[in-house]
Tab-separated table of C-alpha atoms (C1' of nucleotides) in Angstrom:
chain	number	residue	atom	x	y	z
A	9	MET	CA	-5.489	-26.568	13.359
A	10	THR	CA	-7.643	-29.535	14.221
A	11	SER	CA	-5.203	-32.458	14.134
A	12	ARG	CA	-6.127	-36.072	13.590
A	13	ALA	CA	-4.279	-39.327	13.093
A	14	PRO	CA	-2.943	-39.343	9.509
A	15	GLY	CA	-4.948	-41.567	7.244
A	16	LYS	CA	-7.933	-41.420	9.559
A	17	ARG	CA	-11.048	-40.238	7.763
A	18	VAL	CA	-14.104	-38.457	9.041
A	19	ARG	CA	-16.904	-38.617	6.581
A	20	LYS	CA	-19.542	-35.903	6.779
A	21	ALA	CA	-22.649	-34.904	4.890
A	22	PRO	CA	-21.665	-32.691	1.962
A	23	ALA	CA	-23.744	-29.729	3.159
A	24	GLU	CA	-22.233	-29.893	6.629
A	25	ARG	CA	-18.695	-30.199	5.311
A	26	ARG	CA	-19.223	-27.332	2.930
A	27	ASN	CA	-20.540	-25.067	5.672
A	28	GLU	CA	-17.610	-26.013	7.843
A	29	ILE	CA	-15.199	-25.085	5.073
A	30	VAL	CA	-16.836	-21.725	4.420
A	31	ALA	CA	-16.995	-20.873	8.123
A	32	THR	CA	-13.326	-21.704	8.559
A	33	ALA	CA	-12.368	-19.737	5.461
A	34	ALA	CA	-14.364	-16.777	6.752
A	35	ARG	CA	-12.559	-16.854	10.069
A	36	ILE	CA	-9.174	-16.967	8.366
A	37	GLY	CA	-10.151	-14.175	6.001
A	38	LEU	CA	-11.351	-11.978	8.841
A	39	THR	CA	-8.395	-12.466	11.143
A	40	GLU	CA	-5.491	-12.990	8.754
A	41	GLY	CA	-6.633	-11.680	5.392
A	42	LEU	CA	-8.266	-13.134	2.299
A	43	GLU	CA	-4.853	-13.898	0.761
A	44	CYS	CA	-4.464	-16.515	3.484
A	45	VAL	CA	-7.642	-18.266	2.421
A	46	THR	CA	-5.980	-21.000	0.361
A	47	LEU	CA	-7.030	-24.586	-0.169
A	48	ARG	CA	-4.082	-25.775	1.926
A	49	ARG	CA	-4.595	-23.316	4.742
A	50	VAL	CA	-8.278	-24.118	5.146
A	51	ALA	CA	-7.584	-27.845	4.880
A	52	ASP	CA	-4.916	-27.610	7.598
A	53	GLU	CA	-7.313	-25.782	9.864
A	54	LEU	CA	-9.917	-28.495	9.419
A	55	GLY	CA	-7.458	-31.379	9.625
A	56	VAL	CA	-8.304	-32.660	6.141
A	57	GLN	CA	-6.440	-32.936	2.857
A	58	PRO	CA	-6.263	-29.950	0.483
A	59	GLY	CA	-7.861	-32.057	-2.203
A	60	LEU	CA	-11.047	-32.227	-0.186
A	61	VAL	CA	-11.429	-28.476	-0.048
A	62	GLY	CA	-10.645	-28.429	-3.760
A	63	HIS	CA	-13.426	-30.953	-4.257
A	64	TYR	CA	-16.018	-28.612	-2.737
A	65	PHE	CA	-14.518	-25.545	-4.416
A	66	PRO	CA	-13.113	-26.474	-7.830
A	67	ALA	CA	-12.194	-22.811	-8.253
A	68	ALA	CA	-10.506	-21.281	-5.234
A	69	ASP	CA	-11.880	-17.839	-6.089
A	70	GLU	CA	-15.339	-19.022	-5.190
A	71	LEU	CA	-14.195	-20.046	-1.722
A	72	VAL	CA	-12.608	-16.666	-1.087
A	73	ALA	CA	-15.750	-14.902	-2.254
A	74	GLU	CA	-18.035	-17.008	-0.073
A	75	ALA	CA	-15.719	-16.552	2.892
A	76	PHE	CA	-16.051	-12.803	2.501
A	77	THR	CA	-19.821	-12.918	2.191
A	78	HIS	CA	-20.124	-15.222	5.190
A	79	ALA	CA	-18.051	-12.901	7.372
A	80	THR	CA	-19.678	-9.638	6.342
A	81	MET	CA	-23.170	-11.057	6.500
A	82	ALA	CA	-22.650	-12.130	10.102
A	83	GLU	CA	-21.131	-8.768	10.934
A	84	LEU	CA	-24.006	-6.835	9.415
A	85	ASP	CA	-26.535	-8.780	11.442
A	86	GLY	CA	-24.568	-7.858	14.533
A	87	LEU	CA	-24.453	-4.184	13.617
A	88	LEU	CA	-27.971	-3.679	12.332
A	89	PRO	CA	-30.232	-6.440	13.628
A	90	PRO	CA	-33.077	-7.228	11.225
A	91	GLU	CA	-35.804	-6.006	13.561
A	92	PRO	CA	-34.465	-2.966	15.430
A	93	ASP	CA	-35.744	-1.586	18.713
A	94	GLY	CA	-36.104	2.038	17.736
A	95	PRO	CA	-34.075	3.959	15.138
A	96	LEU	CA	-32.296	6.205	17.657
A	97	ARG	CA	-31.222	3.372	19.894
A	98	THR	CA	-30.162	1.266	16.915
A	99	PHE	CA	-28.031	4.078	15.522
A	100	ARG	CA	-26.332	4.647	18.859
A	101	ARG	CA	-25.579	0.987	19.085
A	102	PHE	CA	-24.326	1.020	15.492
A	103	PHE	CA	-21.860	3.844	16.079
A	104	GLY	CA	-20.808	2.371	19.382
A	105	LEU	CA	-19.875	-0.858	17.636
A	106	THR	CA	-18.301	0.583	14.486
A	107	SER	CA	-16.076	2.910	16.464
A	108	SER	CA	-14.889	0.190	18.820
A	109	ALA	CA	-11.591	-1.630	18.390
A	110	ASP	CA	-13.511	-4.847	17.807
A	111	PHE	CA	-14.459	-3.413	14.451
A	112	ASP	CA	-10.828	-3.182	13.312
A	113	ASP	CA	-10.782	-6.645	11.779
A	114	VAL	CA	-13.923	-5.828	9.853
A	115	SER	CA	-12.378	-2.616	8.544
A	116	LYS	CA	-9.348	-4.595	7.431
A	117	LEU	CA	-11.548	-7.155	5.741
A	118	TRP	CA	-13.428	-4.537	3.718
A	119	LEU	CA	-10.200	-2.849	2.671
A	120	ASN	CA	-8.793	-6.262	1.770
A	121	ALA	CA	-11.819	-7.292	-0.250
A	122	ARG	CA	-12.159	-3.975	-2.062
A	123	HIS	CA	-8.595	-4.135	-3.246
A	124	LEU	CA	-8.641	-7.813	-4.125
A	125	SER	CA	-11.785	-7.222	-6.178
A	126	ARG	CA	-9.522	-5.518	-8.679
A	127	TYR	CA	-8.162	-8.896	-9.712
A	128	ARG	CA	-10.925	-11.339	-8.773
A	129	PRO	CA	-14.247	-10.928	-10.574
A	130	VAL	CA	-16.044	-13.534	-8.470
A	131	LEU	CA	-15.073	-11.795	-5.252
A	132	ARG	CA	-15.974	-8.466	-6.830
A	133	ASP	CA	-19.554	-9.603	-7.409
A	134	HIS	CA	-19.888	-10.654	-3.781
A	135	VAL	CA	-18.389	-7.404	-2.515
A	136	VAL	CA	-20.734	-5.293	-4.633
A	137	LYS	CA	-23.702	-7.269	-3.309
A	138	GLN	CA	-22.594	-6.769	0.292
A	139	GLU	CA	-21.899	-3.076	-0.220
A	140	LEU	CA	-25.379	-2.561	-1.557
A	141	LEU	CA	-26.887	-4.718	1.175
A	142	TRP	CA	-25.206	-2.756	3.973
A	143	CYS	CA	-26.353	0.465	2.359
A	144	ARG	CA	-29.886	-0.801	1.962
A	145	ARG	CA	-30.115	-1.893	5.602
A	146	LEU	CA	-28.962	1.515	6.694
A	147	GLU	CA	-31.429	3.136	4.321
A	148	GLU	CA	-34.289	1.114	5.764
A	149	LEU	CA	-33.370	2.253	9.232
A	150	ILE	CA	-33.321	5.883	8.109
A	151	THR	CA	-36.624	5.507	6.311
A	152	ALA	CA	-38.180	3.975	9.413
A	153	GLY	CA	-36.834	6.772	11.600
A	154	THR	CA	-38.074	9.407	9.207
A	155	ALA	CA	-41.527	7.830	9.076
A	156	ALA	CA	-41.558	7.828	12.884
A	157	GLY	CA	-40.719	11.524	12.902
A	158	VAL	CA	-37.392	10.982	14.670
A	159	PHE	CA	-35.252	11.935	11.675
A	160	ALA	CA	-35.675	14.532	8.957
A	161	CYS	CA	-34.211	13.159	5.758
A	162	ALA	CA	-35.318	13.752	2.190
A	163	ASP	CA	-32.944	11.241	0.618
A	164	PRO	CA	-32.472	8.121	2.772
A	165	TRP	CA	-30.427	6.266	0.161
A	166	GLY	CA	-28.084	9.198	-0.353
A	167	ALA	CA	-27.768	9.710	3.397
A	168	ALA	CA	-26.972	6.041	3.958
A	169	THR	CA	-24.379	6.148	1.198
A	170	ARG	CA	-22.690	9.216	2.641
A	171	ILE	CA	-22.652	7.831	6.178
A	172	LEU	CA	-20.903	4.755	4.834
A	173	VAL	CA	-18.427	6.940	2.970
A	174	ALA	CA	-17.519	8.553	6.276
A	175	ILE	CA	-17.113	5.179	7.962
A	176	ASP	CA	-15.103	3.674	5.118
A	177	GLY	CA	-12.997	6.800	4.783
A	178	ALA	CA	-12.188	6.946	8.467
A	179	SER	CA	-11.284	3.262	8.524
A	180	ALA	CA	-9.146	3.418	5.386
A	181	TYR	CA	-6.024	4.009	7.489
A	182	ILE	CA	-6.527	0.950	9.668
A	183	ASN	CA	-3.307	-0.678	8.452
A	184	THR	CA	-1.256	2.485	8.275
A	185	SER	CA	-1.637	5.842	10.042
A	186	ALA	CA	-4.815	5.103	11.999
A	187	ASP	CA	-3.135	6.065	15.267
A	188	GLN	CA	-2.166	9.541	14.073
A	189	ARG	CA	-5.608	10.229	12.639
A	190	ARG	CA	-7.968	8.977	15.311
A	191	THR	CA	-8.517	12.339	16.998
A	192	PRO	CA	-9.698	14.381	14.012
A	193	THR	CA	-11.692	11.572	12.380
A	194	ALA	CA	-13.217	9.529	15.199
A	195	ASP	CA	-16.407	11.605	15.390
A	196	MET	CA	-16.804	12.092	11.676
A	197	PRO	CA	-19.165	9.219	10.820
A	198	ARG	CA	-21.425	10.099	13.733
A	199	THR	CA	-21.544	13.833	12.975
A	200	VAL	CA	-22.118	13.179	9.274
A	201	ALA	CA	-25.060	10.988	10.244
A	202	GLU	CA	-26.492	13.554	12.635
A	203	SER	CA	-26.202	16.221	9.971
A	204	GLU	CA	-27.751	14.029	7.268
A	205	LEU	CA	-30.680	13.136	9.514
A	206	GLY	CA	-31.354	16.648	10.749
A	207	LEU	CA	-30.369	15.979	14.364
A	208	ARG	CA	-28.522	18.129	16.864
A	209	ARG	CA	-24.829	17.242	17.274
A	210	GLY	CA	-24.334	14.581	19.899
A	211	MET	CA	-27.733	12.959	19.525
A	212	PHE	CA	-26.046	9.689	18.525
A	213	LEU	CA	-23.500	9.830	21.334
A	214	THR	CA	-23.590	6.700	23.435
A	215	ASP	CA	-22.680	8.285	26.768
B	25	MET	CA	8.650	-4.540	-22.712
B	26	THR	CA	11.828	-3.064	-24.141
B	27	SER	CA	13.250	-5.989	-26.113
B	28	ARG	CA	16.888	-6.466	-26.945
B	29	ALA	CA	19.031	-9.131	-28.585
B	30	PRO	CA	19.550	-11.873	-25.971
B	31	GLY	CA	23.017	-11.788	-24.470
B	32	LYS	CA	23.479	-8.173	-25.470
B	33	ARG	CA	24.339	-5.997	-22.475
B	34	VAL	CA	23.768	-2.341	-21.858
B	35	ARG	CA	25.827	-1.105	-18.985
B	36	LYS	CA	24.607	1.992	-17.175
B	37	ALA	CA	25.663	4.077	-14.215
B	38	PRO	CA	24.199	2.531	-11.057
B	39	ALA	CA	22.228	5.662	-10.132
B	40	GLU	CA	20.681	5.876	-13.579
B	41	ARG	CA	19.799	2.185	-13.671
B	42	ARG	CA	18.295	2.377	-10.223
B	43	ASN	CA	16.118	5.343	-11.139
B	44	GLU	CA	15.013	3.549	-14.275
B	45	ILE	CA	13.997	0.523	-12.222
B	46	VAL	CA	12.040	2.546	-9.691
B	47	ALA	CA	10.276	4.568	-12.391
B	48	THR	CA	9.279	1.393	-14.217
B	49	ALA	CA	8.114	-0.253	-11.012
B	50	ALA	CA	6.055	2.834	-10.192
B	51	ARG	CA	4.364	2.748	-13.581
B	52	ILE	CA	3.518	-0.930	-13.202
B	53	GLY	CA	2.262	-0.380	-9.659
B	54	LEU	CA	0.052	2.500	-10.730
B	55	THR	CA	-1.485	0.869	-13.774
B	56	GLU	CA	-1.545	-2.823	-12.845
B	57	GLY	CA	-1.184	-2.975	-9.087
B	58	LEU	CA	1.669	-3.357	-6.631
B	59	GLU	CA	1.318	-7.155	-6.684
B	60	CYS	CA	2.580	-6.998	-10.266
B	61	VAL	CA	5.755	-5.233	-9.186
B	62	THR	CA	7.967	-8.324	-9.155
B	63	LEU	CA	11.636	-8.657	-9.988
B	64	ARG	CA	10.791	-10.579	-13.134
B	65	ARG	CA	8.070	-8.225	-14.297
B	66	VAL	CA	10.186	-5.100	-13.907
B	67	ALA	CA	13.129	-6.822	-15.560
B	68	ASP	CA	10.982	-7.835	-18.537
B	69	GLU	CA	9.768	-4.283	-18.905
B	70	LEU	CA	13.336	-2.986	-18.982
B	71	GLY	CA	14.676	-5.781	-21.154
B	72	VAL	CA	17.156	-6.977	-18.539
B	73	GLN	CA	17.572	-10.091	-16.447
B	74	PRO	CA	15.661	-10.478	-13.155
B	75	GLY	CA	18.945	-10.887	-11.358
B	76	LEU	CA	19.862	-7.329	-12.182
B	77	VAL	CA	16.790	-5.907	-10.511
B	78	GLY	CA	17.522	-8.183	-7.575
B	79	HIS	CA	21.011	-6.753	-7.460
B	80	TYR	CA	19.693	-3.226	-6.944
B	81	PHE	CA	16.931	-4.403	-4.603
B	82	PRO	CA	18.160	-7.356	-2.531
B	83	ALA	CA	14.778	-7.311	-0.807
B	84	ALA	CA	11.847	-7.026	-3.205
B	85	ASP	CA	9.749	-5.286	-0.554
B	86	GLU	CA	11.976	-2.254	-0.806
B	87	LEU	CA	11.309	-1.984	-4.532
B	88	VAL	CA	7.551	-2.124	-4.045
B	89	ALA	CA	7.739	0.529	-1.340
B	90	GLU	CA	9.867	2.868	-3.439
B	91	ALA	CA	7.611	2.337	-6.429
B	92	PHE	CA	4.656	3.474	-4.339
B	93	THR	CA	6.460	6.527	-3.008
B	94	HIS	CA	7.683	7.480	-6.482
B	95	ALA	CA	4.154	7.305	-7.904
B	96	THR	CA	2.362	9.128	-5.104
B	97	MET	CA	5.038	11.796	-4.811
B	98	ALA	CA	4.654	12.668	-8.478
B	99	GLU	CA	0.875	12.644	-8.148
B	100	LEU	CA	0.900	14.959	-5.143
B	101	ASP	CA	3.059	17.479	-6.970
B	102	GLY	CA	0.500	17.421	-9.774
B	103	LEU	CA	-2.427	17.917	-7.401
B	104	LEU	CA	-0.982	20.486	-5.023
B	105	PRO	CA	1.966	22.220	-6.689
B	106	PRO	CA	4.582	23.391	-4.163
B	107	GLU	CA	3.993	27.097	-4.818
B	108	PRO	CA	0.278	27.601	-5.404
B	109	ASP	CA	-1.348	30.513	-7.191
B	110	GLY	CA	-3.993	31.405	-4.635
B	111	PRO	CA	-5.736	29.022	-2.206
B	112	LEU	CA	-9.165	29.251	-3.844
B	113	ARG	CA	-7.842	28.569	-7.321
B	114	THR	CA	-5.627	25.762	-6.042
B	115	PHE	CA	-8.529	24.076	-4.258
B	116	ARG	CA	-10.733	24.283	-7.342
B	117	ARG	CA	-7.975	22.709	-9.385
B	118	PHE	CA	-7.481	20.067	-6.692
B	119	PHE	CA	-11.125	18.995	-6.680
B	120	GLY	CA	-11.274	19.163	-10.449
B	121	LEU	CA	-8.412	16.709	-10.678
B	122	THR	CA	-9.382	14.364	-7.849
B	123	SER	CA	-12.914	13.964	-9.151
B	124	SER	CA	-11.788	13.273	-12.694
B	125	ALA	CA	-11.521	9.755	-14.125
B	126	ASP	CA	-7.771	10.261	-14.487
B	127	PHE	CA	-7.586	9.974	-10.719
B	128	ASP	CA	-9.005	6.433	-10.752
B	129	ASP	CA	-5.611	4.770	-11.009
B	130	VAL	CA	-4.391	6.822	-8.074
B	131	SER	CA	-7.402	5.791	-5.994
B	132	LYS	CA	-6.684	2.172	-6.846
B	133	LEU	CA	-3.052	2.596	-5.895
B	134	TRP	CA	-3.875	4.021	-2.470
B	135	LEU	CA	-6.385	1.258	-1.806
B	136	ASN	CA	-3.816	-1.279	-2.965
B	137	ALA	CA	-1.036	0.131	-0.809
B	138	ARG	CA	-3.178	0.527	2.284
B	139	HIS	CA	-4.213	-3.076	2.157
B	140	LEU	CA	-0.779	-4.436	1.276
B	141	SER	CA	0.666	-2.502	4.207
B	142	ARG	CA	-1.008	-5.080	6.406
B	143	TYR	CA	1.598	-7.620	5.378
B	144	ARG	CA	4.594	-5.506	4.335
B	145	PRO	CA	6.175	-3.367	7.018
B	146	VAL	CA	8.552	-1.606	4.608
B	147	LEU	CA	5.684	-0.529	2.388
B	148	ARG	CA	3.712	0.441	5.460
B	149	ASP	CA	6.379	2.942	6.504
B	150	HIS	CA	6.336	4.536	3.075
B	151	VAL	CA	2.544	4.716	2.995
B	152	VAL	CA	2.372	6.345	6.413
B	153	LYS	CA	4.928	8.920	5.311
B	154	GLN	CA	2.964	9.732	2.162
B	155	GLU	CA	-0.341	9.898	4.028
B	156	LEU	CA	1.100	12.431	6.426
B	157	LEU	CA	2.781	14.336	3.597
B	158	TRP	CA	-0.448	14.664	1.626
B	159	CYS	CA	-2.213	15.815	4.754
B	160	ARG	CA	0.492	18.321	5.572
B	161	ARG	CA	0.428	19.830	2.091
B	162	LEU	CA	-3.314	20.266	2.348
B	163	GLU	CA	-2.940	21.748	5.803
B	164	GLU	CA	-0.399	24.298	4.532
B	165	LEU	CA	-2.812	25.362	1.838
B	166	ILE	CA	-5.588	25.800	4.384
B	167	THR	CA	-3.325	27.726	6.717
B	168	ALA	CA	-2.267	30.020	3.877
B	169	GLY	CA	-5.886	30.607	2.857
B	170	THR	CA	-6.895	31.309	6.439
B	171	ALA	CA	-4.040	33.777	6.870
B	172	ALA	CA	-5.157	35.491	3.669
B	173	GLY	CA	-8.679	35.776	5.036
B	174	VAL	CA	-10.156	33.579	2.308
B	175	PHE	CA	-11.003	30.676	4.636
B	176	ALA	CA	-12.235	30.551	8.208
B	177	CYS	CA	-10.726	27.492	9.858
B	178	ALA	CA	-9.706	27.022	13.470
B	179	ASP	CA	-8.099	23.609	12.972
B	180	PRO	CA	-6.280	23.314	9.632
B	181	TRP	CA	-4.793	19.905	10.411
B	182	GLY	CA	-8.145	18.482	11.442
B	183	ALA	CA	-9.827	20.009	8.403
B	184	ALA	CA	-7.205	18.577	6.067
B	185	THR	CA	-7.578	15.167	7.670
B	186	ARG	CA	-11.358	15.197	7.308
B	187	ILE	CA	-11.234	16.366	3.696
B	188	LEU	CA	-8.953	13.434	2.941
B	189	VAL	CA	-11.337	11.083	4.750
B	190	ALA	CA	-14.080	12.227	2.414
B	191	ILE	CA	-11.873	11.706	-0.639
B	192	ASP	CA	-10.597	8.310	0.492
B	193	GLY	CA	-14.061	7.218	1.543
B	194	ALA	CA	-15.638	8.189	-1.758
B	195	SER	CA	-12.896	6.447	-3.714
B	196	ALA	CA	-13.001	3.271	-1.624
B	197	TYR	CA	-15.468	1.706	-4.063
B	198	ILE	CA	-13.280	2.267	-7.119
B	199	ASN	CA	-12.906	-1.467	-7.770
B	200	THR	CA	-16.448	-2.436	-6.824
B	201	SER	CA	-19.661	-0.400	-6.727
B	202	ALA	CA	-18.257	2.971	-7.756
B	203	ASP	CA	-20.768	3.252	-10.584
B	204	GLN	CA	-23.797	2.839	-8.323
B	205	ARG	CA	-22.483	5.330	-5.788
B	206	ARG	CA	-21.187	8.183	-7.894
B	207	THR	CA	-24.328	10.331	-7.659
B	208	PRO	CA	-24.683	10.568	-3.871
B	209	THR	CA	-20.959	10.771	-3.147
B	210	ALA	CA	-19.404	12.767	-5.981
B	211	ASP	CA	-19.876	16.134	-4.277
B	212	MET	CA	-19.005	14.960	-0.786
B	213	PRO	CA	-15.287	15.822	-0.641
B	214	ARG	CA	-15.963	19.283	-2.040
B	215	THR	CA	-18.863	20.056	0.287
B	216	VAL	CA	-16.961	18.731	3.302
B	217	ALA	CA	-14.121	21.072	2.382
B	218	GLU	CA	-16.435	24.057	1.927
B	219	SER	CA	-18.017	23.349	5.273
B	220	GLU	CA	-14.673	22.885	7.044
B	221	LEU	CA	-13.344	26.138	5.619
B	222	GLY	CA	-16.422	28.224	6.335
B	223	LEU	CA	-17.351	28.797	2.701
B	224	ARG	CA	-20.717	28.910	0.982
B	225	ARG	CA	-21.674	25.708	-0.851
B	226	GLY	CA	-20.380	25.729	-4.401
B	227	MET	CA	-17.429	28.020	-3.780
B	228	PHE	CA	-15.060	25.255	-4.896
B	229	LEU	CA	-17.088	24.364	-7.962
B	230	THR	CA	-14.993	24.514	-11.091
B	231	ASP	CA	-17.696	25.692	-13.488
C	9	DT	C1'	46.827	-0.725	-25.676
C	10	DG	C1'	46.105	-3.787	-21.895
C	11	DC	C1'	44.190	-4.080	-17.159
C	12	DT	C1'	40.978	-3.677	-13.474
C	13	DT	C1'	36.612	-2.899	-11.839
C	14	DT	C1'	31.935	-4.052	-11.597
C	15	DA	C1'	27.374	-3.976	-13.929
C	16	DT	C1'	25.068	-7.663	-15.865
C	17	DT	C1'	24.017	-12.319	-17.215
C	18	DG	C1'	21.952	-16.828	-16.837
C	19	DG	C1'	21.073	-20.267	-14.387
C	20	DT	C1'	19.642	-22.832	-9.811
C	21	DC	C1'	17.243	-23.494	-5.570
C	22	DG	C1'	13.284	-23.990	-2.462
C	23	DC	C1'	8.733	-22.431	-1.404
C	24	DC	C1'	3.777	-22.020	-2.009
C	25	DC	C1'	0.099	-21.947	-4.974
C	26	DA	C1'	-4.278	-24.085	-7.719
C	27	DC	C1'	-5.667	-27.854	-10.012
C	28	DT	C1'	-6.215	-33.026	-11.377
C	29	DC	C1'	-7.279	-37.799	-10.553
C	30	DA	C1'	-7.060	-42.714	-9.505
C	31	DA	C1'	-7.350	-45.307	-5.334
C	32	DT	C1'	-9.421	-45.894	-0.843
C	33	DA	C1'	-12.485	-46.342	3.058
C	34	DG	C1'	-16.689	-44.735	5.737
C	35	DC	C1'	-21.485	-45.193	5.876
C	36	DA	C1'	-26.345	-46.390	4.631
C	37	DT	C1'	-28.951	-49.757	2.615
C	38	DT	C1'	-30.239	-54.259	2.080
D	2	DA	C1'	-22.996	-59.387	6.975
D	3	DA	C1'	-22.347	-58.094	2.351
D	4	DT	C1'	-22.881	-54.363	-1.113
D	5	DG	C1'	-22.835	-49.935	-3.452
D	6	DC	C1'	-22.235	-45.195	-3.294
D	7	DT	C1'	-19.334	-41.419	-2.666
D	8	DA	C1'	-16.683	-38.518	0.575
D	9	DT	C1'	-11.967	-38.415	1.220
D	10	DT	C1'	-7.158	-39.398	0.564
D	11	DG	C1'	-2.515	-38.975	-1.286
D	12	DA	C1'	0.416	-38.149	-4.746
D	13	DG	C1'	1.629	-35.575	-8.818
D	14	DT	C1'	1.697	-31.512	-12.394
D	15	DG	C1'	3.015	-27.029	-13.724
D	16	DG	C1'	3.666	-22.116	-12.718
D	17	DG	C1'	5.210	-17.912	-10.303
D	18	DC	C1'	7.728	-16.076	-6.812
D	19	DG	C1'	12.270	-14.227	-4.099
D	20	DA	C1'	16.776	-15.272	-3.259
D	21	DC	C1'	21.410	-16.653	-4.463
D	22	DC	C1'	25.846	-16.881	-7.111
D	23	DA	C1'	29.661	-17.899	-10.299
D	24	DA	C1'	30.796	-16.460	-14.865
D	25	DT	C1'	30.982	-12.779	-18.198
D	26	DA	C1'	31.643	-8.559	-20.741
D	27	DA	C1'	31.373	-3.469	-20.844
D	28	DA	C1'	33.577	0.696	-19.596
D	29	DG	C1'	37.033	3.654	-17.405
D	30	DC	C1'	41.793	4.012	-16.331
D	31	DA	C1'	46.814	3.052	-16.480
DNA sequence: TGCTTTATTGGTCGCCCACTCAATAGCATT
DNA sequence: AATGCTATTGAGTGGGCGACCAATAAAGCA
């Protein structure tokens, strides 16, 4: 936590302070879980009073929701950069990243958010938006690849959806029996994708 | 909640009372979520004092974990009865049940438990056990079907694992965008299974 | 019937949470 | 250098939670 002499105040422009709060909340949510995104916890991290965070987010639900969106938005841009350098290369990169251990926190975050959405309507709206956004980005990539003649896919949206099912399914055990399941499931997202896009097995292999 | 005149006591055999508590906790966990399985909530439901539930479960985590196991154990027995009447028929029944709306609460429970396992080691142990049990039961069915010449499968454990990935992946959106995704993902678990077991597409269709 | 055992009560404690609000102090403007 | 605006403090409210424990009453046994 950023500590500061008690009583000392640092006054910032509202927009800057708000961004700071959301970024901090996103980091907490990603590394420790969205349940840890509380007014107090975020305030501690920033070295301010809880009341200040409450001032920017009169309803704590909104902060949690924005934290989630902030984190997943950044992650998506890392996975599927807006302007890709070739569908094949982008897909290889995508599977390389999603199957790496660095992706574990992201898997946990999605699991976290999808469950918490059961109780928190505001978060739910954000999660639905992100789910559809991730799917759409993947769809665009597939459509581009198909137009370029690299892939053969009659239903890009369906293919994107099913590839994500494989990824989300394989990462569902991240907090539990992931270790015991890695071997039979590690290749599944990649092979589902290759099958959906009419490619030979191994075409998306990085090595 | 079962109401009773305040002060009135009903004294039961410890084993009976304990079972009652676990069964109630399981019902709450399945229908409302494991976060709602609290000493107070279960006590209310049974018309007893919170202290009594605390007496049987000195650590609340243990109650939550047993509630989960109780619920999923019962569900598994409903999905894959111990002595099946033919692998093909059993699989059809299995996919009929898992793709029905009655399975929604079970999907939510798994999602719930898998996330909560991040923070609760006792629950985590129970979830891992159930995950492996479900997988093993499916594996046994596949092995039986392969021995009978109905299926062609070189790796029953791997096949079972991947079928469950498809099911868990498709049900990951149960609290969020399930509606928008039903069409492209509804058939996925079934077709994955048919492919894994060397069957023609549609062999597991109920109708 | 009276006695012992123990299942159950009924309250307390401390912790963490979101939310509220009057008072305060940093900063830009003049 | 004084002023006004407002970002920020600091303290308080009420609620839910697990954990704890002495007192109590139900049930089985002598």
